[in-house]
């Protein structure tokens, strides 16, 4: 059952009762689409969209004509046509907040216009949604109800979104066609002037490094850069500027004025801290931090000075800065200038609405405080697990709560950062639609949007998919369920959720009548297959079923061009190669391959993943076991060792740390709770994909070491073998790898 036509039928009954304008009857229409004699590009685009979608729905293709060519025929009047001007509608629309739309009946005509170019186009989409029941669900799904008679009640409608900046970083939200239809207007969209442009920021964010670059200034003026532990530190990550240095301010003012000159169309200019931490610890900067009770103190004062210069020369431009990482707390004394936008970055748990969660990192409090201080506040909201894009992430209800919270606390723009690197993100289509609709009109009922989406997108499988979503909702209500920007899903997702979801979704797939729909259901199943291949034993994937499931995983990846399982370089091939290796046949001399990481049960591991490591130009398989700050990270295998007549039973492996560890890692191997081997390693090597700065000095080549343990005394027994790593005092960048660990018979 499809909701959209039903709703349209409801409207039609109302329309006919109101004795209203009949636009199309049985495929025939007197109407045309009138555009100004000199239409902007977005009005031409809007006319084509209106013509195409009305034709698809009713069979009537309304001609598009310039207003000087149209005299008597009733019309849709797009943009600033004379008849709309005369009726005073242009002035009315211009008074709406940014991107607002106005739809009004003028006699037999219907005027569709907006506050700006985007609004002109959006008015057509809003009209199609409200009065024709069209739904722009996803890049691959627009619902257009087929109707015979298209009649309209008298209309006097206007709306402006409370969020003037609306962005959701899903891969499929970027093409301009879908972004415009879903009224997403952020800089990552490909919206050009044909669809009324977008909200541009210059630069996007983290601009300190562009204002004062390491290359240009570090050698001659180290004092421009932040002091950390007595040393000046420069770079794009974990390095900031000394914001009380007067030369830094002078250079920044000049730079921002130059940016504005060079980018006249951008409304917003960004002056914001670099990624990571590392604020300046010099006496002058620290004095302000202490005075303001916040690390944002020096930032706010610095940005205000720049904003004053901008206001004088460019009163319509905005200066944006972040409140992020170390600077989310607002300063006690200094208020942002009127032309400053604060982009506050969501911190803490996003699992179920930060307001309800003790792990919200004071976020609700900071929103309240900031929104009282500023004219414009944007939110950078996280909604994905960046370490596991594809893993289940049951936070739909939380996402909705947070979007509603923001608007009720004076927030003016939201960016929801999600799986932005690849198609195929977990529930990406539904999340994108839900975000876009709620950003446009947060008063909407999110559950109604969800149902409407599922019935349109999953058609005959909708009821099963809705049941599956309810399962996720209930799961997120568990008191111990939380979610962050990067988290280990094996900590939070239990076997029951995986098996129940797969059961319901298998039913949904059986109900699906065609390959398009079957593929959509496969995408929904991916998160649970991902869990099964991450911990085969724990999530109940039997050896004999694994090849079949792996084939479907590969087909789903290929069909949807999925390129990433986590944030970073393209990594889907690596992930698949790791799984392939786990299910390939073992060489004769290999008794057990510890690369079959799904066979292990894990405790207290920050990460436990199959990876690949470059070792002197050769690619080697590895298990990444990242320790938590406290205690041993433990992976336990139950292994039946064969009896041997001659030779030795040997466990062989290498170890390496592939990031810039601070104090090293202790590796150890235990059999039946007896430690047989250990090593404390402080040397490390950086990989091409390293997070650490590329200019770090590469340490000596003893980062890689090889080891053997004699297991001959255990031949013929079933053993509990434990791989352990310990962070010592500090677990940052403790990327501890076991290289090709296996048990072999040596002759
Ligand atoms: Zn300083
Ligand atoms: Zn929570």
XYZ file of C-alpha atoms and ligand atoms in Angstrom:
749
model
C 0.000 0.000 0.000
C 1.430 3.327 -1.051
C 0.657 6.278 1.164
C 1.276 9.041 -1.335
C -1.648 8.430 -3.734
C -3.979 7.988 -0.774
C -2.953 11.333 0.559
C -3.404 12.894 -2.842
C -6.822 11.329 -3.096
C -7.645 12.990 0.224
C -6.556 16.344 -1.095
C -8.515 15.836 -4.266
C -11.738 15.273 -2.359
C -11.077 18.452 -0.452
C -10.203 20.316 -3.639
C -13.315 19.272 -5.495
C -15.498 20.238 -2.527
C -13.897 23.680 -2.529
C -14.954 24.166 -6.181
C -11.398 24.925 -7.118
C -9.220 25.335 -10.147
C -8.981 22.204 -12.259
C -5.475 22.152 -13.697
C -5.662 18.829 -15.530
C -8.621 16.610 -16.387
C -8.103 13.285 -18.173
C -4.733 14.313 -19.481
C -5.909 17.687 -20.830
C -5.039 21.102 -19.457
C -5.566 24.797 -20.312
C -2.682 25.744 -18.067
C 0.779 26.832 -19.043
C 3.932 27.586 -17.074
C 4.802 31.269 -17.277
C 8.326 32.508 -16.612
C 9.648 36.093 -16.681
C 10.978 37.352 -20.025
C 14.475 37.291 -18.556
C 14.363 34.283 -16.270
C 17.205 33.420 -13.931
C 18.740 29.968 -14.539
C 16.979 28.516 -11.486
C 13.596 29.597 -12.875
C 14.244 27.783 -16.151
C 15.241 24.736 -14.089
C 12.113 25.105 -11.927
C 9.886 25.334 -15.011
C 11.384 22.144 -16.469
C 10.945 20.292 -13.156
C 7.312 21.418 -12.832
C 6.577 20.526 -16.458
C 8.236 17.099 -16.222
C 6.707 15.991 -12.936
C 3.177 17.250 -13.700
C 3.380 15.443 -17.056
C 4.526 12.243 -15.402
C 1.707 12.433 -12.892
C -1.196 13.569 -15.078
C -0.104 12.918 -18.640
C -0.480 16.637 -19.502
C 2.637 18.450 -20.619
C 2.102 22.133 -19.840
C 3.894 24.493 -22.239
C 6.558 26.803 -20.809
C 6.127 30.359 -22.112
C 7.644 33.749 -21.435
C 5.165 36.156 -19.873
C 5.128 38.569 -22.814
C 3.932 35.629 -24.959
C 1.100 34.632 -22.635
C -2.038 36.713 -22.373
C -5.093 34.779 -21.352
C -4.319 31.179 -20.490
C -4.350 30.304 -16.789
C -0.841 29.733 -15.550
C 1.671 28.703 -12.954
C 3.607 31.941 -12.491
C 7.225 31.151 -11.660
C 9.502 33.670 -9.991
C 9.077 37.456 -10.376
C 6.405 37.559 -13.105
C 4.469 40.799 -13.613
C 1.216 39.349 -12.317
C 2.941 38.335 -9.078
C 4.650 41.721 -8.840
C 1.338 43.515 -9.255
C -0.228 41.406 -6.530
C 2.539 42.484 -4.152
C 3.813 38.928 -3.812
C 7.427 39.706 -4.619
C 7.665 42.076 -1.659
C 5.921 39.521 0.526
C 8.367 36.770 -0.506
C 11.390 39.017 -0.077
C 10.428 39.536 3.559
C 10.593 35.790 4.305
C 13.687 34.374 6.003
C 16.386 32.862 3.779
C 15.225 30.240 1.231
C 11.555 30.834 2.098
C 8.758 29.941 -0.340
C 5.419 31.534 -1.211
C 2.572 29.756 -3.037
C -0.596 31.699 -3.718
C -3.663 31.461 -5.900
C -4.291 34.587 -7.993
C -7.653 34.099 -9.696
C -7.074 30.994 -11.828
C -3.293 31.447 -11.669
C -0.980 29.943 -9.105
C 2.077 32.003 -8.178
C 5.172 30.035 -7.080
C 8.071 32.099 -5.795
C 10.694 32.419 -3.134
C 12.761 34.750 -1.013
C 15.782 34.153 -3.258
C 16.803 32.112 -6.299
C 16.792 28.867 -4.343
C 13.411 29.784 -2.868
C 12.013 30.256 -6.398
C 12.996 26.682 -7.238
C 12.044 25.269 -3.844
C 8.526 26.706 -4.171
C 7.974 24.311 -7.093
C 9.171 21.317 -5.071
C 7.079 22.268 -2.060
C 4.068 22.713 -4.334
C 4.626 19.283 -5.913
C 4.940 17.669 -2.491
C 1.967 19.368 -0.918
C -0.531 19.372 -3.749
C 0.489 16.519 -6.048
C 1.832 14.096 -3.436
C 5.253 13.852 -5.097
C 7.988 12.548 -2.755
C 11.700 13.048 -3.390
C 12.766 10.076 -1.312
C 16.255 9.355 -2.625
C 18.563 9.783 -5.557
C 17.115 6.602 -7.060
C 13.507 7.049 -5.980
C 10.952 9.772 -6.679
C 7.332 8.908 -6.006
C 4.978 10.516 -8.531
C 1.340 9.510 -8.024
C -0.624 8.967 -11.224
C -3.765 11.071 -11.235
C -6.465 11.791 -13.764
C -7.867 15.001 -12.370
C -5.557 17.545 -10.810
C -7.595 20.180 -9.001
C -6.395 22.712 -6.494
C -8.040 24.415 -3.542
C -7.429 28.155 -3.104
C -3.856 28.376 -1.795
C -2.192 30.975 0.399
C 0.896 29.275 1.757
C 4.316 30.416 2.855
C 7.118 28.732 4.744
C 10.759 29.398 5.526
C 13.044 26.761 7.025
C 14.314 27.639 10.507
C 17.667 26.227 9.461
C 19.044 28.524 6.761
C 22.000 26.134 6.298
C 21.004 22.512 5.723
C 23.549 19.855 4.959
C 23.731 16.117 5.397
C 26.979 14.506 4.359
C 25.701 11.349 2.763
C 27.335 10.458 -0.531
C 24.026 10.489 -2.372
C 23.101 13.942 -1.100
C 25.785 15.673 -3.176
C 24.439 15.642 -6.789
C 22.617 18.882 -7.450
C 19.437 17.202 -8.705
C 18.664 15.441 -5.427
C 20.142 18.195 -3.229
C 17.842 20.782 -4.820
C 14.795 18.517 -4.620
C 15.500 17.808 -0.936
C 16.353 21.506 -0.347
C 19.863 20.780 0.936
C 22.055 23.813 0.350
C 25.450 23.113 1.902
C 28.863 23.554 0.302
C 29.431 19.823 -0.234
C 26.449 19.670 -2.593
C 27.141 20.222 -6.279
C 24.467 22.928 -6.396
C 25.436 25.531 -8.999
C 23.589 28.626 -10.175
C 21.179 26.520 -12.251
C 19.551 25.467 -8.964
C 19.992 28.776 -7.154
C 23.481 28.075 -5.802
C 24.337 27.049 -2.265
C 25.612 28.446 1.028
C 29.327 28.742 0.480
C 31.947 28.959 3.162
C 35.448 30.102 2.381
C 37.404 28.137 3.479
C 35.141 25.372 4.769
C 36.667 24.920 8.222
C 39.957 24.547 10.185
C 41.424 27.597 8.474
C 44.196 28.628 10.904
C 46.638 26.616 8.796
C 45.606 28.598 5.706
C 45.851 31.953 7.445
C 49.350 31.314 8.769
C 50.920 28.314 7.103
C 53.790 26.318 8.475
C 55.605 26.479 5.125
C 55.449 30.257 4.905
C 56.141 31.293 8.491
C 57.482 28.580 10.785
C 61.162 29.094 10.003
C 61.088 32.886 10.170
C 58.413 33.363 12.862
C 57.979 30.340 15.134
C 56.361 32.692 17.686
C 53.260 32.914 15.428
C 52.463 29.297 16.323
C 51.048 27.838 19.521
C 53.306 26.970 22.422
C 52.891 23.357 23.590
C 54.996 22.043 26.454
C 57.537 24.847 25.968
C 57.852 24.286 22.196
C 56.252 26.103 19.250
C 54.286 23.555 17.195
C 53.060 24.064 13.611
C 50.940 21.856 11.364
C 47.397 21.077 10.255
C 46.448 18.796 13.160
C 47.045 19.209 16.909
C 48.717 22.573 16.275
C 47.182 26.057 16.603
C 48.219 29.714 16.356
C 49.329 32.096 19.092
C 46.209 34.254 19.032
C 47.585 37.063 21.176
C 50.497 37.779 18.860
C 49.621 41.147 17.183
C 51.314 40.162 13.903
C 49.158 37.034 13.686
C 46.040 39.207 14.005
C 47.331 41.663 11.388
C 48.064 38.889 8.879
C 44.692 37.273 9.567
C 42.782 40.525 8.939
C 44.557 41.044 5.623
C 44.020 37.438 4.620
C 40.283 37.470 5.331
C 39.764 40.732 3.409
C 41.634 39.194 0.482
C 39.455 36.069 0.627
C 36.318 38.226 0.475
C 37.660 40.151 -2.498
C 38.521 36.940 -4.335
C 35.262 35.110 -3.475
C 32.526 37.707 -3.839
C 29.717 35.124 -3.912
C 30.565 33.450 -0.622
C 28.512 34.855 2.273
C 30.562 33.209 5.032
C 34.303 33.364 5.744
C 35.847 30.923 8.145
C 38.432 31.795 10.774
C 38.683 28.678 12.885
C 41.026 26.445 14.819
C 42.827 23.542 13.182
C 41.680 19.980 13.735
C 42.634 18.218 16.952
C 43.933 20.005 20.022
C 47.074 21.994 20.830
C 45.944 25.507 21.905
C 48.699 27.998 22.688
C 50.024 27.848 26.257
C 51.942 31.155 26.218
C 51.406 33.546 29.143
C 49.303 36.026 27.162
C 46.984 33.372 25.727
C 46.665 31.589 29.081
C 45.817 34.869 30.844
C 42.759 35.231 28.585
C 41.795 31.583 29.022
C 41.817 32.111 32.791
C 39.928 35.392 32.598
C 37.226 33.923 30.331
C 37.121 30.511 32.008
C 37.293 28.952 28.543
C 39.721 28.076 25.780
C 37.323 29.896 23.489
C 38.325 33.196 25.107
C 41.412 33.871 22.962
C 39.592 32.598 19.854
C 36.556 34.831 20.411
C 38.626 37.971 20.969
C 40.751 37.222 17.895
C 37.741 36.517 15.664
C 35.866 39.598 16.903
C 38.740 41.848 15.844
C 38.613 40.366 12.356
C 34.814 40.607 12.298
C 35.031 44.358 13.036
C 37.226 44.947 10.010
C 34.919 42.841 7.847
C 31.767 44.617 9.107
C 33.208 47.974 8.156
C 34.012 47.038 4.579
C 31.551 44.208 3.888
C 28.499 44.618 6.128
C 26.638 41.704 4.491
C 29.399 39.110 5.077
C 29.716 36.754 8.013
C 32.766 35.474 9.844
C 32.438 31.921 11.117
C 34.435 30.239 13.833
C 34.318 26.854 15.484
C 33.557 25.888 19.048
C 35.130 22.475 18.836
C 37.209 19.919 20.740
C 38.945 21.996 23.438
C 36.855 25.139 22.786
C 33.185 24.070 23.051
C 32.562 25.972 26.296
C 31.581 29.610 25.668
C 33.725 32.409 27.122
C 32.389 34.112 30.258
C 33.028 37.729 29.224
C 33.437 38.291 25.504
C 30.361 38.003 23.291
C 30.654 37.297 19.589
C 30.027 40.275 17.301
C 26.731 40.398 15.429
C 28.401 39.266 12.205
C 30.014 36.206 13.762
C 28.606 32.708 13.309
C 29.517 30.118 15.908
C 29.726 26.581 14.563
C 29.356 24.423 17.654
C 30.481 20.841 17.200
C 28.420 18.119 18.735
C 30.324 16.248 21.407
C 29.467 13.142 23.349
C 26.899 10.415 22.758
C 24.544 10.621 19.765
C 22.836 7.296 20.432
C 19.460 8.426 21.742
C 19.371 12.215 21.928
C 22.204 13.925 23.808
C 19.760 15.629 26.122
C 18.813 12.291 27.678
C 22.343 10.960 28.039
C 24.877 11.537 30.770
C 27.572 11.154 28.119
C 26.427 14.309 26.312
C 29.592 16.148 27.420
C 27.632 19.217 28.646
C 26.462 19.740 25.110
C 22.895 20.820 25.936
C 24.255 23.359 28.394
C 26.697 24.767 25.825
C 23.990 25.089 23.164
C 21.831 27.034 25.596
C 24.700 29.319 26.535
C 25.955 29.905 23.003
C 22.500 30.512 21.556
C 21.977 33.288 24.080
C 25.247 34.910 23.043
C 25.107 34.747 19.259
C 22.912 35.870 16.409
C 23.700 32.791 14.370
C 24.704 29.381 15.578
C 25.334 26.382 13.340
C 25.757 22.836 14.598
C 28.209 20.245 13.352
C 26.383 17.044 14.201
C 27.900 13.567 14.009
C 25.629 10.707 13.037
C 27.928 7.966 11.780
C 30.440 5.567 13.256
C 33.549 6.744 11.418
C 35.543 3.656 12.370
C 32.792 1.354 11.033
C 30.617 3.148 8.449
C 28.719 -0.036 7.634
C 28.097 -1.352 11.160
C 24.581 -1.132 12.647
C 24.008 2.265 14.219
C 20.597 2.292 15.872
C 20.288 6.012 16.469
C 17.378 7.066 14.255
C 15.257 8.195 17.189
C 18.238 10.063 18.658
C 18.947 11.839 15.390
C 15.371 13.089 15.249
C 15.433 14.235 18.875
C 18.658 16.152 18.346
C 17.413 17.897 15.189
C 14.288 18.955 17.057
C 16.287 20.081 20.077
C 18.494 22.314 17.960
C 15.621 24.169 16.346
C 13.888 24.736 19.654
C 17.097 26.324 20.971
C 17.601 28.929 18.298
C 20.020 27.049 16.054
C 20.115 28.419 12.476
C 21.953 25.739 10.552
C 22.913 22.083 10.814
C 25.403 19.863 9.109
C 24.967 16.176 9.841
C 28.314 14.518 9.179
C 27.779 10.970 8.030
C 29.224 8.432 5.618
C 30.455 11.078 3.155
C 33.051 8.977 1.340
C 31.037 6.192 -0.199
C 27.578 5.075 -1.191
C 26.094 2.311 0.917
C 26.283 3.911 4.363
C 24.135 2.231 6.987
C 20.491 3.332 6.393
C 21.885 6.250 4.373
C 18.822 6.843 2.164
C 16.345 6.975 5.037
C 18.621 9.132 7.183
C 19.235 11.568 4.353
C 15.510 11.943 3.654
C 14.636 12.264 7.330
C 17.348 14.882 7.933
C 16.445 16.892 4.834
C 12.740 16.923 5.648
C 13.243 17.820 9.305
C 15.767 20.526 8.471
C 13.251 22.054 6.087
C 10.317 21.731 8.476
C 11.133 20.347 11.940
C 7.468 20.426 12.939
C 6.829 17.335 10.820
C 6.091 14.007 12.471
C 9.278 11.950 12.042
C 7.419 8.666 12.323
C 5.086 9.701 9.509
C 8.138 10.568 7.400
C 9.686 7.193 8.173
C 6.557 5.278 7.207
C 6.122 7.323 4.056
C 9.748 6.709 3.120
C 9.552 2.973 3.702
C 6.311 2.534 1.778
C 7.736 4.469 -1.157
C 11.258 3.077 -1.123
C 10.765 -0.493 0.084
C 7.319 -0.944 -1.489
C 6.003 -4.481 -0.875
C 8.761 -5.093 1.687
C 7.873 -1.947 3.665
C 6.083 -3.583 6.582
C 9.052 -5.872 7.246
C 11.498 -2.977 7.019
C 9.364 -0.971 9.450
C 9.422 -3.900 11.834
C 13.201 -3.997 11.531
C 13.429 -0.268 12.293
C 11.285 -0.731 15.395
C 13.726 -3.417 16.503
C 16.560 -0.876 16.183
C 14.548 1.770 18.078
C 13.950 -0.626 20.947
C 17.596 -1.621 20.978
C 18.750 1.995 21.323
C 16.540 2.352 24.389
C 18.717 -0.068 26.338
C 20.223 1.932 29.212
C 23.788 0.893 28.383
C 23.540 1.723 24.685
C 25.612 4.747 23.586
C 27.206 5.830 20.315
C 30.067 8.164 19.454
C 31.989 9.366 16.417
C 34.095 6.213 16.470
C 33.226 3.170 18.514
C 33.639 -0.573 18.446
C 30.272 -2.024 17.420
C 31.173 -5.430 18.862
C 30.958 -3.823 22.301
C 27.387 -2.718 21.740
C 25.726 -4.945 19.178
C 24.636 -8.285 20.566
C 24.058 -11.546 18.757
C 20.293 -11.265 19.184
C 20.117 -8.004 17.263
C 22.127 -9.505 14.403
C 20.077 -12.697 14.132
C 16.688 -10.989 14.625
C 17.508 -8.312 12.037
C 18.698 -10.872 9.496
C 15.553 -12.910 10.050
C 13.216 -9.972 9.466
C 15.221 -8.654 6.522
C 15.352 -12.094 4.888
C 11.564 -12.054 4.997
C 11.628 -8.572 3.480
C 13.887 -9.825 0.703
C 11.570 -12.737 -0.025
C 8.712 -10.262 -0.332
C 10.648 -8.097 -2.815
C 9.357 -8.442 -6.363
C 12.332 -7.199 -8.380
C 16.106 -6.863 -8.378
C 16.076 -3.146 -7.558
C 14.157 -3.801 -4.378
C 16.173 -6.917 -3.528
C 19.334 -4.804 -3.767
C 17.841 -2.199 -1.422
C 17.167 -4.925 1.136
C 20.682 -6.342 0.667
C 22.015 -2.896 1.596
C 19.977 -3.099 4.807
C 21.450 -6.546 5.523
C 25.052 -5.412 4.976
C 25.523 -4.070 8.546
C 24.722 -7.485 9.988
C 26.912 -9.371 7.547
C 29.613 -6.855 8.446
C 29.252 -7.839 12.105
C 29.341 -11.528 11.242
C 32.571 -11.177 9.300
C 34.043 -9.013 12.053
C 33.411 -11.696 14.735
C 32.260 -14.826 13.022
C 32.044 -16.941 16.166
C 30.254 -14.343 18.242
C 27.612 -13.471 15.643
C 26.849 -17.056 14.710
C 28.100 -17.302 11.135
C 28.763 -20.979 10.472
C 31.809 -21.941 8.399
C 29.632 -23.720 5.860
C 27.419 -20.626 5.357
C 30.255 -18.118 5.175
C 31.133 -18.489 1.445
C 27.481 -17.934 0.428
C 27.139 -14.851 2.620
C 30.494 -13.514 1.438
C 29.314 -13.811 -2.158
C 26.265 -11.670 -1.338
C 28.469 -9.143 0.433
C 30.642 -8.882 -2.681
C 27.618 -8.559 -4.947
C 26.163 -5.802 -2.768
C 29.460 -3.921 -2.729
C 29.743 -4.161 -6.519
C 26.097 -3.295 -7.217
C 26.258 -0.168 -5.068
C 29.862 0.873 -5.730
C 30.679 0.864 -2.014
C 34.279 1.995 -1.503
C 34.704 2.441 2.256
C 34.062 0.447 5.407
C 35.559 3.217 7.554
C 36.859 6.775 7.249
C 40.154 7.225 5.426
C 41.576 6.033 2.119
C 39.575 3.660 -0.060
C 39.524 0.495 2.047
C 36.776 -1.862 0.907
C 39.205 -4.013 -1.114
C 41.468 -4.406 1.886
C 38.525 -5.417 4.033
C 37.355 -8.003 1.513
C 40.883 -9.348 1.009
C 41.119 -9.820 4.772
C 37.899 -11.865 4.779
C 38.917 -13.844 1.706
C 42.151 -14.794 3.419
C 40.205 -16.050 6.413
C 38.222 -18.489 4.342
C 40.872 -19.671 1.925
C 42.313 -23.160 2.265
C 45.339 -23.453 4.564
C 48.729 -24.685 3.295
C 49.575 -28.234 4.452
C 52.030 -27.225 7.139
C 49.670 -24.685 8.736
C 47.695 -26.080 11.663
C 45.835 -22.914 12.644
C 45.707 -19.437 11.128
C 45.251 -16.747 13.788
C 44.348 -14.303 11.015
C 40.878 -15.888 11.274
C 40.092 -13.192 13.765
C 36.404 -13.996 13.866
C 37.352 -17.213 15.665
C 38.645 -15.240 18.637
C 36.612 -13.885 21.504
C 37.827 -10.474 22.601
C 37.888 -8.514 25.831
C 38.851 -4.877 26.324
C 40.099 -4.337 22.749
C 39.795 -0.794 21.361
C 40.268 -2.351 17.914
C 40.551 -5.938 16.658
C 40.676 -5.914 12.876
C 42.307 -7.685 9.940
C 44.570 -5.203 8.152
C 47.470 -5.059 5.747
C 50.878 -3.596 6.536
C 53.632 -2.517 4.146
C 56.881 -4.138 5.230
C 59.872 -3.024 3.171
C 57.765 -2.833 0.010
C 55.884 -6.083 0.649
C 52.244 -6.300 1.740
C 51.799 -8.432 4.832
C 48.530 -9.483 6.490
C 48.154 -8.332 10.074
C 45.763 -8.208 12.985
C 45.442 -4.751 14.462
C 44.881 -5.045 18.219
C 44.631 -1.602 19.767
C 44.638 -1.565 23.579
C 42.311 0.494 25.744
C 43.934 2.974 28.173
C 43.712 0.553 31.090
C 44.238 -3.224 31.281
C 45.192 -5.886 28.760
C 43.368 -6.108 25.443
C 42.776 -9.850 25.106
C 41.840 -12.068 22.164
C 41.295 -15.723 23.022
C 41.317 -18.621 20.557
C 40.274 -22.171 21.360
C 42.577 -24.349 19.278
C 42.692 -28.131 18.875
C 46.356 -28.925 18.251
C 47.137 -32.145 16.357
C 49.353 -34.908 17.638
C 52.685 -34.932 15.828
C 55.100 -37.800 15.226
C 58.135 -35.726 14.359
C 59.201 -32.073 14.033
C 57.936 -29.224 16.181
C 54.672 -27.362 16.585
C 55.533 -23.669 16.293
C 53.592 -20.450 16.588
C 55.257 -17.903 14.294
C 54.421 -14.220 13.927
C 55.845 -10.727 13.676
C 54.974 -7.579 15.596
C 54.943 -3.921 14.623
C 53.390 -0.650 15.789
C 52.162 1.357 12.799
C 51.486 4.747 14.376
C 53.415 7.192 16.482
C 53.004 5.500 19.871
C 53.878 7.653 22.877
C 55.263 5.133 25.364
C 55.033 1.847 23.478
C 53.050 -1.371 23.855
C 53.583 -4.621 25.717
C 52.753 -7.668 23.553
C 52.344 -11.104 25.130
C 51.147 -14.617 24.286
C 49.579 -16.950 26.846
C 48.603 -20.588 26.572
C 46.183 -21.901 29.201
C 46.869 -18.758 31.290
C 50.637 -19.269 31.272
C 52.670 -16.518 29.631
C 54.994 -18.105 27.054
C 56.331 -14.959 25.413
C 56.349 -11.172 25.833
C 57.891 -8.092 24.315
C 57.732 -4.391 25.189
C 58.063 -2.379 22.025
C 58.564 1.377 21.695
C 59.790 1.602 18.076
C 57.172 2.207 15.406
C 56.824 2.738 11.683
C 54.431 4.947 9.737
C 52.311 3.605 6.897
C 51.246 5.587 3.833
C 47.765 5.858 5.317
C 49.170 7.120 8.620
C 47.221 9.676 10.658
C 50.430 11.223 11.944
C 52.030 14.106 10.104
C 53.945 12.850 7.072
C 56.956 14.929 7.951
C 57.482 13.058 11.203
C 60.881 11.450 11.347
C 60.573 7.792 10.428
C 62.056 5.700 13.196
C 64.671 3.018 12.695
C 63.916 -0.159 10.829
C 63.754 -2.371 13.924
C 60.060 -1.498 14.108
C 59.403 -4.964 12.633
C 60.448 -8.037 14.623
C 59.814 -11.774 14.100
C 59.151 -14.374 16.765
C 58.603 -18.079 17.362
C 57.015 -19.945 20.274
C 57.416 -23.702 20.679
C 54.003 -25.305 21.247
C 55.200 -28.900 20.850
C 54.456 -29.705 24.535
C 50.769 -28.967 23.793
C 50.482 -31.276 20.762
C 47.302 -33.348 20.848
C 45.627 -30.987 23.329
C 42.940 -28.318 23.045
C 44.416 -25.033 24.242
C 43.191 -21.527 25.074
C 45.652 -19.244 23.315
C 45.577 -15.544 24.199
C 47.069 -12.632 22.271
C 47.437 -9.675 24.618
C 48.514 -6.064 24.226
C 48.828 -3.481 26.974
C 49.052 0.289 26.496
C 51.451 0.801 29.427
C 50.650 4.359 30.557
C 49.195 5.894 27.374
C 47.214 4.205 24.591
C 47.247 7.031 22.057
C 48.402 5.811 18.647
C 49.094 2.313 20.016
C 48.445 0.648 16.673
C 49.802 -2.739 17.680
C 49.866 -5.335 14.884
C 50.418 -9.070 14.904
C 51.886 -10.009 11.521
C 50.563 -13.218 9.940
C 50.305 -15.138 13.229
C 49.951 -18.875 12.566
C 50.736 -22.265 14.067
C 52.789 -24.519 11.798
C 54.452 -27.906 11.854
C 58.197 -27.501 11.315
C 60.269 -30.494 10.330
Zn 49.928 32.471 22.642
Zn 24.266 7.888 25.376
